[in-house]
XYZ file of C-alpha atoms in Angstrom:
402
model
C 0.000 0.000 0.000
C 2.802 2.453 0.896
C 4.592 1.673 -2.379
C 1.348 2.299 -4.259
C 0.781 5.653 -2.560
C 4.222 6.899 -3.660
C 3.889 5.262 -7.073
C 3.019 8.363 -9.122
C 6.107 10.277 -8.052
C 8.273 7.155 -8.542
C 6.859 6.628 -12.048
C 8.240 10.015 -13.077
C 11.827 8.732 -12.675
C 11.892 6.217 -15.560
C 10.023 8.685 -17.779
C 12.852 11.193 -17.408
C 15.577 10.974 -20.021
C 18.600 13.295 -20.111
C 16.803 16.186 -21.779
C 15.022 19.238 -20.450
C 12.030 18.417 -22.617
C 11.799 14.923 -21.151
C 12.158 16.532 -17.728
C 9.034 18.573 -18.462
C 7.220 15.346 -19.331
C 8.293 13.777 -16.032
C 7.282 16.961 -14.180
C 3.817 16.853 -15.757
C 3.457 13.185 -14.816
C 4.423 13.824 -11.186
C 1.871 16.637 -10.818
C -0.995 15.179 -12.881
C -3.915 15.660 -10.444
C -5.845 12.495 -11.304
C -2.784 10.321 -10.771
C -2.094 12.027 -7.455
C -5.671 11.465 -6.323
C -5.611 7.861 -7.520
C -2.311 7.104 -5.770
C -3.752 8.270 -2.443
C -6.288 5.446 -2.642
C -3.492 2.918 -2.136
C -4.758 0.640 -4.946
C -2.800 -1.218 -7.624
C -2.927 1.345 -10.447
C 0.326 3.086 -9.462
C 2.236 -0.209 -9.312
C 0.913 -1.163 -12.747
C 1.933 2.197 -14.223
C 5.344 2.022 -12.538
C 6.062 -1.460 -13.921
C 4.908 -0.425 -17.390
C 6.918 2.817 -17.388
C 10.062 0.960 -16.299
C 9.490 -1.695 -18.985
C 9.061 0.886 -21.764
C 12.133 2.868 -20.623
C 14.359 -0.231 -20.432
C 13.019 -1.471 -23.769
C 14.496 1.592 -25.504
C 17.702 1.677 -23.479
C 20.956 1.893 -25.425
C 22.246 -1.029 -23.371
C 20.889 -4.153 -25.058
C 21.113 -6.287 -21.921
C 18.545 -4.107 -20.156
C 15.830 -5.340 -22.501
C 15.704 -8.551 -20.438
C 14.736 -6.478 -17.399
C 12.057 -4.774 -19.522
C 10.268 -8.084 -20.114
C 10.694 -9.056 -16.460
C 9.154 -5.706 -15.422
C 6.139 -6.135 -17.672
C 5.721 -9.696 -16.388
C 5.509 -8.301 -12.861
C 3.118 -5.617 -14.118
C 0.834 -8.347 -15.447
C 0.601 -9.707 -11.896
C -0.849 -6.385 -10.811
C -3.172 -5.474 -13.689
C -4.296 -7.584 -16.626
C -4.026 -4.620 -19.018
C -0.230 -4.890 -18.777
C -0.418 -7.806 -21.204
C -1.158 -5.263 -23.961
C 2.173 -3.569 -23.227
C 3.785 -6.990 -23.619
C 2.096 -7.392 -27.024
C 3.426 -3.953 -27.983
C 6.985 -4.806 -26.932
C 6.673 -8.214 -28.637
C 5.847 -6.548 -31.968
C 8.325 -3.677 -31.706
C 11.225 -5.927 -30.787
C 11.724 -6.594 -34.493
C 11.505 -2.879 -35.252
C 14.021 -2.173 -32.503
C 16.390 -4.870 -33.815
C 15.785 -5.092 -37.580
C 18.843 -7.266 -38.223
C 17.492 -10.777 -37.689
C 20.707 -12.559 -36.946
C 21.232 -15.463 -34.601
C 21.932 -13.221 -31.609
C 18.747 -11.208 -32.193
C 16.599 -14.343 -32.378
C 18.172 -15.880 -29.264
C 17.699 -12.615 -27.358
C 14.047 -12.563 -28.400
C 13.474 -16.145 -27.244
C 15.126 -15.389 -23.900
C 13.004 -12.231 -23.411
C 9.760 -14.132 -24.057
C 10.916 -16.979 -21.806
C 11.663 -14.561 -18.950
C 8.217 -12.998 -19.297
C 6.400 -16.325 -19.091
C 8.741 -17.570 -16.365
C 7.728 -14.600 -14.216
C 4.066 -15.101 -15.083
C 3.877 -18.902 -14.804
C 3.577 -19.354 -10.996
C 0.602 -17.032 -10.558
C -0.983 -18.373 -13.755
C -0.805 -21.927 -12.481
C -2.129 -20.931 -9.063
C -5.094 -19.035 -10.547
C -5.905 -21.922 -12.857
C -5.862 -24.473 -10.022
C -7.889 -22.201 -7.712
C -10.405 -20.666 -10.125
C -10.206 -22.711 -13.310
C -8.775 -19.864 -15.424
C -5.479 -17.980 -15.624
C -7.046 -14.540 -15.148
C -5.216 -12.918 -18.076
C -5.308 -14.704 -21.431
C -8.590 -16.466 -20.624
C -10.068 -13.110 -19.582
C -9.156 -11.605 -22.955
C -10.687 -14.482 -24.930
C -13.810 -14.540 -22.746
C -14.286 -10.784 -23.126
C -13.849 -10.967 -26.894
C -16.284 -13.888 -27.104
C -18.805 -12.127 -24.859
C -18.780 -8.980 -27.012
C -18.896 -10.783 -30.370
C -21.788 -13.007 -29.270
C -23.840 -10.018 -28.127
C -26.828 -9.266 -30.353
C -26.056 -5.534 -30.214
C -22.363 -6.063 -30.972
C -21.956 -3.083 -33.312
C -24.044 -0.733 -31.172
C -22.112 -1.696 -28.054
C -18.725 -1.107 -29.688
C -19.804 2.234 -31.182
C -21.208 3.346 -27.811
C -18.028 2.303 -26.036
C -15.929 4.185 -28.593
C -18.025 7.343 -28.223
C -17.668 7.276 -24.440
C -13.955 6.549 -24.851
C -13.510 9.708 -26.936
C -15.340 11.774 -24.304
C -13.166 10.427 -21.493
C -10.042 10.818 -23.629
C -10.859 14.492 -24.058
C -11.735 14.880 -20.376
C -8.420 13.462 -19.115
C -6.519 16.071 -21.132
C -7.804 18.697 -18.690
C -6.240 20.618 -16.973
C -2.615 20.058 -18.114
C -2.313 17.995 -21.302
C -4.772 20.115 -23.280
C -2.129 22.833 -23.381
C 0.398 21.038 -25.619
C -0.826 17.538 -26.554
C -2.750 18.735 -29.675
C 0.441 20.377 -30.967
C 2.434 17.280 -29.993
C 0.102 15.071 -32.039
C 0.838 17.163 -35.143
C 4.592 16.880 -34.479
C 4.176 13.147 -33.861
C 3.086 12.539 -37.443
C 6.056 14.419 -38.879
C 9.209 12.395 -39.550
C 7.879 9.253 -37.889
C 10.594 7.131 -36.279
C 10.632 4.031 -34.039
C 9.909 5.970 -30.851
C 7.015 7.921 -32.349
C 5.580 4.749 -33.894
C 5.776 3.065 -30.483
C 3.872 5.944 -28.842
C 1.150 5.934 -31.504
C 0.792 2.142 -31.400
C 0.748 2.201 -27.590
C -2.062 4.733 -27.469
C -4.120 2.684 -29.942
C -3.467 -0.743 -28.390
C -4.075 0.363 -24.794
C -7.317 1.998 -25.890
C -8.835 -1.455 -26.493
C -9.376 -2.405 -22.802
C -10.725 1.104 -22.191
C -13.268 0.806 -25.030
C -14.303 -2.620 -23.724
C -14.782 -1.208 -20.228
C -16.869 1.696 -21.469
C -18.962 -0.607 -23.665
C -19.724 -2.578 -20.459
C -20.953 0.549 -18.609
C -17.781 0.737 -16.489
C -17.262 4.490 -16.711
C -13.927 5.310 -15.108
C -10.921 7.381 -16.176
C -8.623 4.757 -14.589
C -8.617 2.830 -17.878
C -6.636 5.679 -19.434
C -4.068 6.288 -16.708
C -1.234 4.304 -18.274
C -1.672 6.326 -21.436
C -0.412 9.303 -19.438
C 3.068 7.818 -19.983
C 2.560 8.329 -23.725
C 0.755 11.645 -23.292
C 3.790 12.974 -21.414
C 5.954 12.135 -24.414
C 3.495 13.829 -26.772
C 3.286 16.802 -24.381
C 7.087 17.134 -24.464
C 7.051 17.138 -28.273
C 4.438 19.898 -28.230
C 6.414 21.990 -25.733
C 9.578 21.571 -27.792
C 7.705 22.841 -30.818
C 6.332 25.839 -28.902
C 9.805 26.711 -27.617
C 11.078 26.937 -31.178
C 9.213 30.262 -31.335
C 10.468 31.536 -27.973
C 13.682 33.461 -27.391
C 13.673 33.148 -23.599
C 13.193 29.378 -23.472
C 14.243 28.792 -19.859
C 11.972 31.559 -18.574
C 9.061 30.066 -20.537
C 9.773 26.634 -19.031
C 9.876 28.150 -15.546
C 6.468 29.784 -16.039
C 5.129 26.518 -17.479
C 6.205 24.542 -14.391
C 4.538 27.071 -12.088
C 1.380 26.917 -14.206
C 1.341 23.095 -14.066
C 1.597 23.093 -10.254
C -1.134 25.749 -9.859
C -3.469 23.996 -12.331
C -2.934 20.673 -10.546
C -3.765 22.021 -7.084
C -6.809 23.963 -8.327
C -8.137 20.864 -10.082
C -7.583 18.709 -6.994
C -9.326 21.270 -4.816
C -12.358 21.276 -7.124
C -12.369 17.501 -7.716
C -12.119 16.259 -4.141
C -15.635 16.616 -2.777
C -15.554 15.996 0.981
C -19.314 16.524 1.268
C -19.929 13.790 -1.297
C -17.534 11.420 0.462
C -19.124 11.964 3.879
C -22.598 11.317 2.483
C -21.389 8.207 0.607
C -19.829 6.916 3.835
C -23.121 7.479 5.683
C -25.012 5.531 2.992
C -22.480 2.687 3.181
C -23.022 2.405 6.932
C -26.778 2.156 6.310
C -26.113 -0.595 3.753
C -24.049 -2.536 6.282
C -26.667 -2.145 9.028
C -29.740 -3.068 6.976
C -28.514 -5.588 4.386
C -26.294 -8.639 4.097
C -25.330 -8.039 0.465
C -25.851 -5.382 -2.203
C -25.164 -4.532 -5.840
C -21.955 -2.646 -6.643
C -22.132 1.153 -6.798
C -18.489 2.084 -7.372
C -16.776 4.364 -6.423
C -19.091 5.057 -3.477
C -19.175 1.351 -2.574
C -15.471 1.594 -1.698
C -16.621 3.042 1.648
C -18.166 -0.309 2.641
C -14.873 -1.603 4.027
C -14.291 1.670 5.879
C -17.792 1.339 7.341
C -17.043 -2.178 8.587
C -13.808 -1.036 10.174
C -15.453 1.919 11.950
C -18.203 -0.277 13.391
C -15.859 -3.018 14.670
C -12.833 -0.979 15.772
C -10.573 -1.677 17.602
C -9.260 -5.006 16.341
C -6.050 -6.481 14.925
C -5.425 -6.420 11.166
C -5.173 -10.223 11.265
C -8.781 -10.317 12.494
C -10.155 -8.436 9.479
C -12.773 -10.428 7.614
C -14.603 -8.446 4.949
C -17.192 -11.019 3.933
C -19.932 -8.598 2.902
C -21.305 -9.621 -0.513
C -21.168 -7.068 -3.343
C -22.414 -8.155 -6.770
C -21.230 -6.345 -9.892
C -24.100 -4.678 -11.733
C -22.259 -2.507 -14.298
C -21.960 -5.325 -16.843
C -25.730 -5.866 -17.000
C -27.951 -4.107 -19.525
C -31.165 -5.757 -18.302
C -32.704 -5.544 -14.828
C -34.360 -8.956 -15.187
C -31.073 -10.634 -16.039
C -29.371 -9.028 -13.055
C -32.181 -10.082 -10.695
C -32.025 -13.671 -11.943
C -28.295 -13.830 -11.215
C -28.672 -11.911 -7.939
C -31.210 -14.450 -6.678
C -28.783 -17.276 -7.418
C -26.121 -15.433 -5.406
C -28.580 -14.813 -2.547
C -28.488 -11.008 -3.000
C -31.738 -9.724 -1.492
C -31.142 -5.989 -1.554
C -30.501 -3.293 -4.126
C -29.086 0.222 -3.964
C -29.827 2.902 -6.536
C -28.325 6.389 -6.508
C -28.061 9.622 -8.470
C -24.723 8.781 -10.096
C -24.721 9.139 -13.873
C -22.310 6.215 -14.275
C -24.988 3.592 -13.746
C -26.932 1.272 -16.084
C -30.104 2.793 -17.492
C -32.396 0.535 -15.439
C -30.814 1.853 -12.215
C -31.500 5.428 -13.325
C -35.126 4.529 -14.087
C -35.622 3.001 -10.633
C -34.124 6.067 -8.968
C -36.374 8.443 -10.920
C -39.626 6.481 -10.536
C -39.502 3.531 -8.141
C -43.304 3.181 -7.975
C -43.195 1.293 -11.280
C -41.246 -1.495 -9.598
C -43.671 -3.015 -7.091
C -41.317 -5.853 -6.159
C -38.847 -3.350 -4.629
C -39.598 -2.484 -1.013
C -37.849 0.688 0.109
C -36.050 0.250 3.442
C -33.839 3.344 3.436
C -34.014 6.734 1.728
C -31.002 9.028 1.761
C -32.175 11.374 -0.972
C -31.878 14.410 1.296
C -28.098 14.537 0.746
C -26.689 17.654 -0.877
C -24.262 15.830 -3.159
C -24.926 12.086 -2.973
C -28.447 10.651 -2.857
C -29.303 6.962 -2.637
C -32.157 4.541 -1.900
C -31.949 0.989 -0.566
C -34.588 -1.601 -1.474
C -35.386 -5.131 -0.433
C -36.010 -7.307 -3.482
C -39.244 -9.255 -2.986
C -38.626 -12.137 -5.367
C -42.071 -13.652 -4.690
C -43.787 -10.546 -6.074
C -41.320 -10.418 -8.982
C -42.229 -13.968 -10.017
C -45.929 -13.179 -9.826
C -45.461 -10.052 -11.938
């Protein structure tokens, strides 16, 4: 957890290359407000980004032997987050661009790199397969692809996911990247070399898990956080281009750094809503008191563990047992399908709220719950200023009669 909290600042180190323009990219990364806020949660995103950033940096190192460490790093990153496998695919393809002379040494080095990656990955893969019946990475990719392709609304779902992806992609450019990334994109397409091709391919390839997530109603900017590594490179290209028209380059860079810090702190001050968090925590305590399981309502549902701790404190960390059932609801497009699966999992309660990142049927229940006679309201927290929620008991007997 402590490593994860300091992950954003640590990630800036491998991004920095011996150039003042690369230093600006690392500076932007260290002060990107969303990454700072995410790192304070103590979750795995920072470790994933750190492993990926190290892998990419070592992959392009002038010392050929360091490429082995690059594949080891991305193997470790795949432990943390499944999306890291896409970085492996990227490195796999660009190895032959990086070493175009396909001699014996190049082929042997490639085989050793791939072997190191799978050697790092093998233990956890075998454990997951024996414990859950799948490896959690490659099987997840094939299952997701099969699930999307077999969907009747395949085209509509992909188009919707892509539209939402573009909106989030634009949103994450604010407040820092919007300043120079558009210019950097123009520079990126001029005199394309291996490094620029890698950045462009990385942005495209790592967009795939984000589009899948958005097509499954999982609306979160976290899917785009690793792309900040590439955005920093594009940002640096844009700044370099802007400085070509400046006589006092160092003074301009100084003002830019001050502007980045100010923009970051202003954004964080506006984004962190303590009122919303307090109300979400209060709702989570009501959920814990009145139910024995509920549908997911991320990110507000992250307060469920905090609510359990506050109600049982003090106790030793070894005595923690978070066995409260939370069933994912974001992947469902039909209320009936969710209720069928919820009944099998013995989920007897449902929470609906005013968040816009919910399936349409949740929004309909929140707006007009009288149309759903099988839902018995047991808690109403709609008097909150920022976060409003309702808790229902699902009366399956009435649902079957209806």
